[in-house]
Amino acid sequence: MHNDQLFLIWAPDESPWSRWAKPVLFSHIDAAPPIAPARDSTVDMTWLPSSNSEVALVLDLPGAEGVNAGVAAASCGYRPVPLYNAVPSPFFADVLSAPAVGAVAEVDLLPVLGALKNTSLQLAELSLPSNAPPAFLLDSNRHGSGLTVKPGEFDNRSICFTTDFPSANFMLANGIRRVLVIQRSRIEPLSDLAYVLRRWQDGGIALQRAQVDFSAAPQPFEIRKPSWYGAMFQRALAAVGLRRAGSCGFGAWVATSAGG
């Protein structure tokens, strides 16, 4: 199955949430090497609230776990919406442009790409209704390790923007009154997601959070208005040294020194 066919499984025309699904990783699926599923890729999401309870999900989880949790949520009636907007390290003809042998990517997206491909048929078989509520999928590793990216490495760190998500008005118009943020080993959301959540909160959407292993029931929370809140914040995020890919998404080689 080709990449455009796989993308339509994740972003069918009939779903109102498909306009936010990102095609970035799907555009690399045809050229990707075979990626075997993780040995234990199952995620228990049976504890989720009913898909009829006016709730949308944000699954901000590391690597392939977010995809697997999204498909598990689909089994509970939610429509997974992949928002991965960075490209993997080149692994096909473009690898010839690598500045050094053995160059590595700042964020390993191959497991995410493999999970999207390996679970597509499972998702298609669920035949979700067009009005299934969304489960937005993010990679919690998107900011990278926090270390300085070295010359010769592939810098595909990324952030999410408010425009990567529907507005509060659109959510309310489509029956969404609450957003449940599901993370692993975190309490507060990453700064870029916090900005999105605050926008929703200002628009009348209630926020809840939970851990993916369901160590405690979902709890309500609020995003306090930070000093940096405003339109300039997203511009500042985009100027922190992230590298845009030539076509779309985030990702580029860090230039090596010419010597001297």
Short mmCIF file of C-alpha atoms in Angstrom, two decimals:
data_model
loop_
_atom_site.label_atom_id
_atom_site.label_comp_id
_atom_site.label_asym_id
_atom_site.label_seq_id
_atom_site.Cartn_x
_atom_site.Cartn_y
_atom_site.Cartn_z
CA MET A 1 0.00 0.00 0.00
CA HIS A 2 1.46 3.37 -1.04
CA ASN A 3 1.97 6.34 1.24
CA ASP A 4 -1.02 8.30 -0.08
CA GLN A 5 -3.30 5.32 0.52
CA LEU A 6 -1.98 4.92 4.05
CA PHE A 7 -2.49 8.62 4.73
CA LEU A 8 -6.15 8.36 3.70
CA ILE A 9 -6.64 5.65 6.31
CA TRP A 10 -5.44 8.07 8.98
CA ALA A 11 -7.08 11.14 7.44
CA PRO A 12 -10.29 10.04 5.67
CA ASP A 13 -12.21 12.72 3.80
CA GLU A 14 -15.35 12.19 5.87
CA SER A 15 -13.72 13.07 9.20
CA PRO A 16 -13.87 16.76 10.21
CA TRP A 17 -10.51 16.33 11.97
CA SER A 18 -8.56 15.09 8.94
CA ARG A 19 -7.64 18.60 7.81
CA TRP A 20 -5.16 18.74 10.73
CA ALA A 21 -3.46 15.39 10.07
CA LYS A 22 0.16 15.88 8.99
CA PRO A 23 1.37 14.05 5.86
CA VAL A 24 5.06 14.66 6.66
CA LEU A 25 6.04 11.16 7.81
CA PHE A 26 3.71 9.44 5.36
CA SER A 27 5.61 10.99 2.47
CA HIS A 28 8.64 8.90 3.51
CA ILE A 29 6.90 5.55 4.00
CA ASP A 30 7.37 4.21 0.46
CA ALA A 31 11.15 4.65 0.64
CA ALA A 32 11.57 3.49 4.24
CA PRO A 33 13.23 0.17 5.04
CA PRO A 34 11.05 -2.49 6.70
CA ILE A 35 10.53 -1.60 10.35
CA ALA A 36 9.36 -4.45 12.58
CA PRO A 37 6.76 -3.71 15.26
CA ALA A 38 8.06 -3.33 18.80
CA ARG A 39 8.06 -6.59 20.75
CA ASP A 40 5.41 -5.25 23.15
CA SER A 41 3.49 -2.59 21.28
CA THR A 42 0.11 -2.96 23.00
CA VAL A 43 -1.20 -0.05 25.04
CA ASP A 44 -4.22 -0.45 27.33
CA MET A 45 -6.60 2.45 26.72
CA THR A 46 -9.80 0.72 27.85
CA TRP A 47 -9.99 3.15 30.78
CA LEU A 48 -10.72 6.10 28.47
CA PRO A 49 -14.00 7.97 28.86
CA SER A 50 -16.71 7.02 26.41
CA SER A 51 -16.25 8.43 22.94
CA ASN A 52 -19.76 9.87 23.37
CA SER A 53 -18.73 12.00 26.37
CA GLU A 54 -17.73 15.17 24.44
CA VAL A 55 -14.01 14.55 25.06
CA ALA A 56 -11.04 14.94 22.72
CA LEU A 57 -7.65 13.39 23.51
CA VAL A 58 -4.12 14.71 23.17
CA LEU A 59 -1.68 11.79 23.34
CA ASP A 60 1.73 13.38 23.96
CA LEU A 61 3.77 10.20 24.21
CA PRO A 62 7.29 9.14 23.24
CA GLY A 63 7.98 7.63 19.85
CA ALA A 64 5.87 4.76 18.58
CA GLU A 65 3.97 4.57 21.86
CA GLY A 66 1.85 7.53 20.77
CA VAL A 67 0.82 5.77 17.55
CA ASN A 68 0.05 2.51 19.34
CA ALA A 69 -1.94 4.37 22.00
CA GLY A 70 -3.80 6.18 19.23
CA VAL A 71 -4.87 2.92 17.59
CA ALA A 72 -5.88 1.57 21.00
CA ALA A 73 -7.96 4.72 21.49
CA ALA A 74 -9.48 4.09 18.06
CA SER A 75 -10.69 0.74 19.38
CA CYS A 76 -12.57 2.81 21.98
CA GLY A 77 -14.17 5.01 19.32
CA TYR A 78 -11.68 7.88 18.90
CA ARG A 79 -10.20 9.06 15.60
CA PRO A 80 -6.37 9.22 15.85
CA VAL A 81 -4.98 12.35 14.16
CA PRO A 82 -1.18 12.20 13.62
CA LEU A 83 0.44 15.62 14.12
CA TYR A 84 4.07 14.55 13.58
CA ASN A 85 5.66 17.44 11.69
CA ALA A 86 9.35 16.45 11.52
CA VAL A 87 11.11 14.28 8.97
CA PRO A 88 13.19 11.20 9.80
CA SER A 89 16.91 11.02 9.19
CA PRO A 90 17.48 10.36 5.46
CA PHE A 91 17.59 6.63 4.79
CA PHE A 92 17.19 6.43 1.01
CA ALA A 93 18.85 8.18 -1.94
CA ASP A 94 19.02 11.43 -0.01
CA VAL A 95 21.45 9.78 2.40
CA LEU A 96 24.14 10.63 -0.14
CA SER A 97 23.80 14.23 1.00
CA ALA A 98 24.82 13.29 4.53
CA PRO A 99 27.85 15.31 5.57
CA ALA A 100 29.45 12.47 7.49
CA VAL A 101 29.31 8.71 7.69
CA GLY A 102 27.30 7.58 10.69
CA ALA A 103 25.50 10.89 11.17
CA VAL A 104 22.53 10.52 13.50
CA ALA A 105 19.18 12.24 13.92
CA GLU A 106 18.43 14.33 16.98
CA VAL A 107 14.97 12.70 17.23
CA ASP A 108 14.55 9.08 16.16
CA LEU A 109 11.36 9.05 14.10
CA LEU A 110 11.79 5.70 12.38
CA PRO A 111 9.83 3.87 15.11
CA VAL A 112 6.99 6.37 14.67
CA LEU A 113 7.04 5.92 10.90
CA GLY A 114 7.08 2.15 11.30
CA ALA A 115 4.18 2.21 13.76
CA LEU A 116 2.08 4.35 11.40
CA LYS A 117 2.68 1.84 8.61
CA ASN A 118 2.32 -1.32 10.68
CA THR A 119 -0.98 -0.30 12.33
CA SER A 120 -2.73 1.20 9.30
CA LEU A 121 -4.67 -1.92 8.34
CA GLN A 122 -5.71 -2.42 11.95
CA LEU A 123 -7.06 1.12 12.00
CA ALA A 124 -8.86 0.68 8.68
CA GLU A 125 -10.62 -2.45 9.93
CA LEU A 126 -12.21 -0.47 12.80
CA SER A 127 -14.41 1.50 10.36
CA LEU A 128 -14.75 4.49 12.67
CA PRO A 129 -17.79 6.74 12.17
CA SER A 130 -17.22 10.13 10.57
CA ASN A 131 -18.11 11.93 13.81
CA ALA A 132 -15.62 10.00 15.98
CA PRO A 133 -13.94 12.47 18.40
CA PRO A 134 -10.25 13.19 17.80
CA ALA A 135 -7.17 11.80 19.51
CA PHE A 136 -4.32 14.10 18.51
CA LEU A 137 -0.95 12.31 18.38
CA LEU A 138 2.31 14.07 19.30
CA ASP A 139 5.83 12.81 19.94
CA SER A 140 6.86 13.94 23.41
CA ASN A 141 10.50 13.59 22.25
CA ARG A 142 10.01 16.32 19.63
CA HIS A 143 12.20 18.87 21.43
CA GLY A 144 15.17 16.52 21.36
CA SER A 145 17.56 15.71 24.17
CA GLY A 146 18.20 19.28 25.20
CA LEU A 147 21.89 18.94 24.33
CA THR A 148 23.67 21.01 21.72
CA VAL A 149 23.19 19.57 18.24
CA LYS A 150 26.60 18.82 16.77
CA PRO A 151 27.86 19.37 13.21
CA GLY A 152 27.11 16.35 11.06
CA GLU A 153 23.94 15.48 12.94
CA PHE A 154 20.47 15.62 11.43
CA ASP A 155 18.52 18.19 13.42
CA ASN A 156 14.84 17.28 13.26
CA ARG A 157 13.67 18.79 16.51
CA SER A 158 10.21 20.28 16.18
CA ILE A 159 7.43 22.13 17.94
CA CYS A 160 3.67 22.33 17.56
CA PHE A 161 1.74 25.52 16.86
CA THR A 162 -1.82 26.60 17.58
CA THR A 163 -2.47 26.30 13.85
CA ASP A 164 -1.63 22.59 14.07
CA PHE A 165 -4.86 22.13 16.06
CA PRO A 166 -8.49 23.15 15.58
CA SER A 167 -9.66 26.26 17.40
CA ALA A 168 -11.79 26.14 20.53
CA ASN A 169 -14.76 27.38 18.48
CA PHE A 170 -14.36 24.53 15.99
CA MET A 171 -14.07 22.01 18.82
CA LEU A 172 -17.22 23.33 20.52
CA ALA A 173 -19.12 23.39 17.22
CA ASN A 174 -18.25 19.69 16.79
CA GLY A 175 -19.40 18.69 20.25
CA ILE A 176 -16.07 18.76 22.13
CA ARG A 177 -16.30 20.26 25.63
CA ARG A 178 -13.23 18.72 27.31
CA VAL A 179 -9.69 17.78 26.34
CA LEU A 180 -7.87 14.94 28.11
CA VAL A 181 -4.08 15.22 27.88
CA ILE A 182 -2.34 11.85 28.27
CA GLN A 183 1.40 11.76 28.96
CA ARG A 184 4.07 9.47 30.35
CA SER A 185 6.29 10.51 33.27
CA ARG A 186 5.29 14.16 33.02
CA ILE A 187 2.88 16.36 34.94
CA GLU A 188 3.07 19.70 33.18
CA PRO A 189 2.80 19.75 29.37
CA LEU A 190 5.72 20.91 27.23
CA SER A 191 5.75 24.65 26.57
CA ASP A 192 4.49 24.51 22.99
CA LEU A 193 1.56 22.26 23.91
CA ALA A 194 0.83 24.37 27.00
CA TYR A 195 0.32 27.35 24.71
CA VAL A 196 -2.22 25.41 22.62
CA LEU A 197 -4.02 24.20 25.74
CA ARG A 198 -4.21 27.71 27.15
CA ARG A 199 -5.86 28.88 23.92
CA TRP A 200 -8.45 26.12 24.25
CA GLN A 201 -8.97 26.95 27.90
CA ASP A 202 -9.57 30.61 27.04
CA GLY A 203 -12.14 29.46 24.50
CA GLY A 204 -14.17 27.51 27.03
CA ILE A 205 -12.68 24.02 26.76
CA ALA A 206 -12.13 22.24 30.10
CA LEU A 207 -8.77 20.47 30.56
CA GLN A 208 -7.97 17.14 32.20
CA ARG A 209 -4.76 15.11 32.39
CA ALA A 210 -3.77 11.52 33.05
CA GLN A 211 -0.85 9.14 32.74
CA VAL A 212 -0.94 6.57 29.96
CA ASP A 213 -0.59 3.69 32.44
CA PHE A 214 -3.73 4.92 34.27
CA SER A 215 -1.95 5.21 37.62
CA ALA A 216 -4.69 7.65 38.65
CA ALA A 217 -8.03 8.79 37.28
CA PRO A 218 -8.01 11.86 35.00
CA GLN A 219 -7.76 15.09 36.97
CA PRO A 220 -8.88 18.59 35.97
CA PHE A 221 -6.17 21.23 35.63
CA GLU A 222 -5.63 24.72 34.29
CA ILE A 223 -2.82 26.34 32.36
CA ARG A 224 -1.85 29.52 34.17
CA LYS A 225 -1.32 32.52 31.94
CA PRO A 226 2.46 32.87 31.64
CA SER A 227 4.32 36.11 31.16
CA TRP A 228 5.23 35.09 27.60
CA TYR A 229 1.62 34.47 26.59
CA GLY A 230 0.68 36.13 23.33
CA ALA A 231 1.24 36.03 19.59
CA MET A 232 4.96 36.67 19.89
CA PHE A 233 5.54 33.42 21.79
CA GLN A 234 5.00 31.20 18.80
CA ARG A 235 7.33 33.36 16.74
CA ALA A 236 9.94 33.08 19.47
CA LEU A 237 9.59 29.29 19.52
CA ALA A 238 10.16 29.17 15.78
CA ALA A 239 13.37 31.16 16.16
CA VAL A 240 15.16 28.94 18.68
CA GLY A 241 17.39 27.33 16.08
CA LEU A 242 15.03 24.72 14.66
CA ARG A 243 15.68 23.71 11.07
CA ARG A 244 12.98 23.55 8.43
CA ALA A 245 13.00 20.78 5.84
CA GLY A 246 13.15 21.81 2.18
CA SER A 247 9.59 20.67 1.43
CA CYS A 248 7.68 20.53 4.71
CA GLY A 249 8.20 19.84 8.38
CA PHE A 250 11.35 20.15 10.44
CA GLY A 251 14.72 18.57 9.63
CA ALA A 252 18.08 19.47 8.09
CA TRP A 253 21.73 18.55 8.41
CA VAL A 254 23.83 20.65 10.75
CA ALA A 255 26.67 22.03 8.66
CA THR A 256 30.17 20.88 9.41
CA SER A 257 33.05 23.28 9.73
CA ALA A 258 35.08 23.91 6.58
CA GLY A 259 38.21 23.43 8.64
CA GLY A 260 41.08 25.77 9.13
#
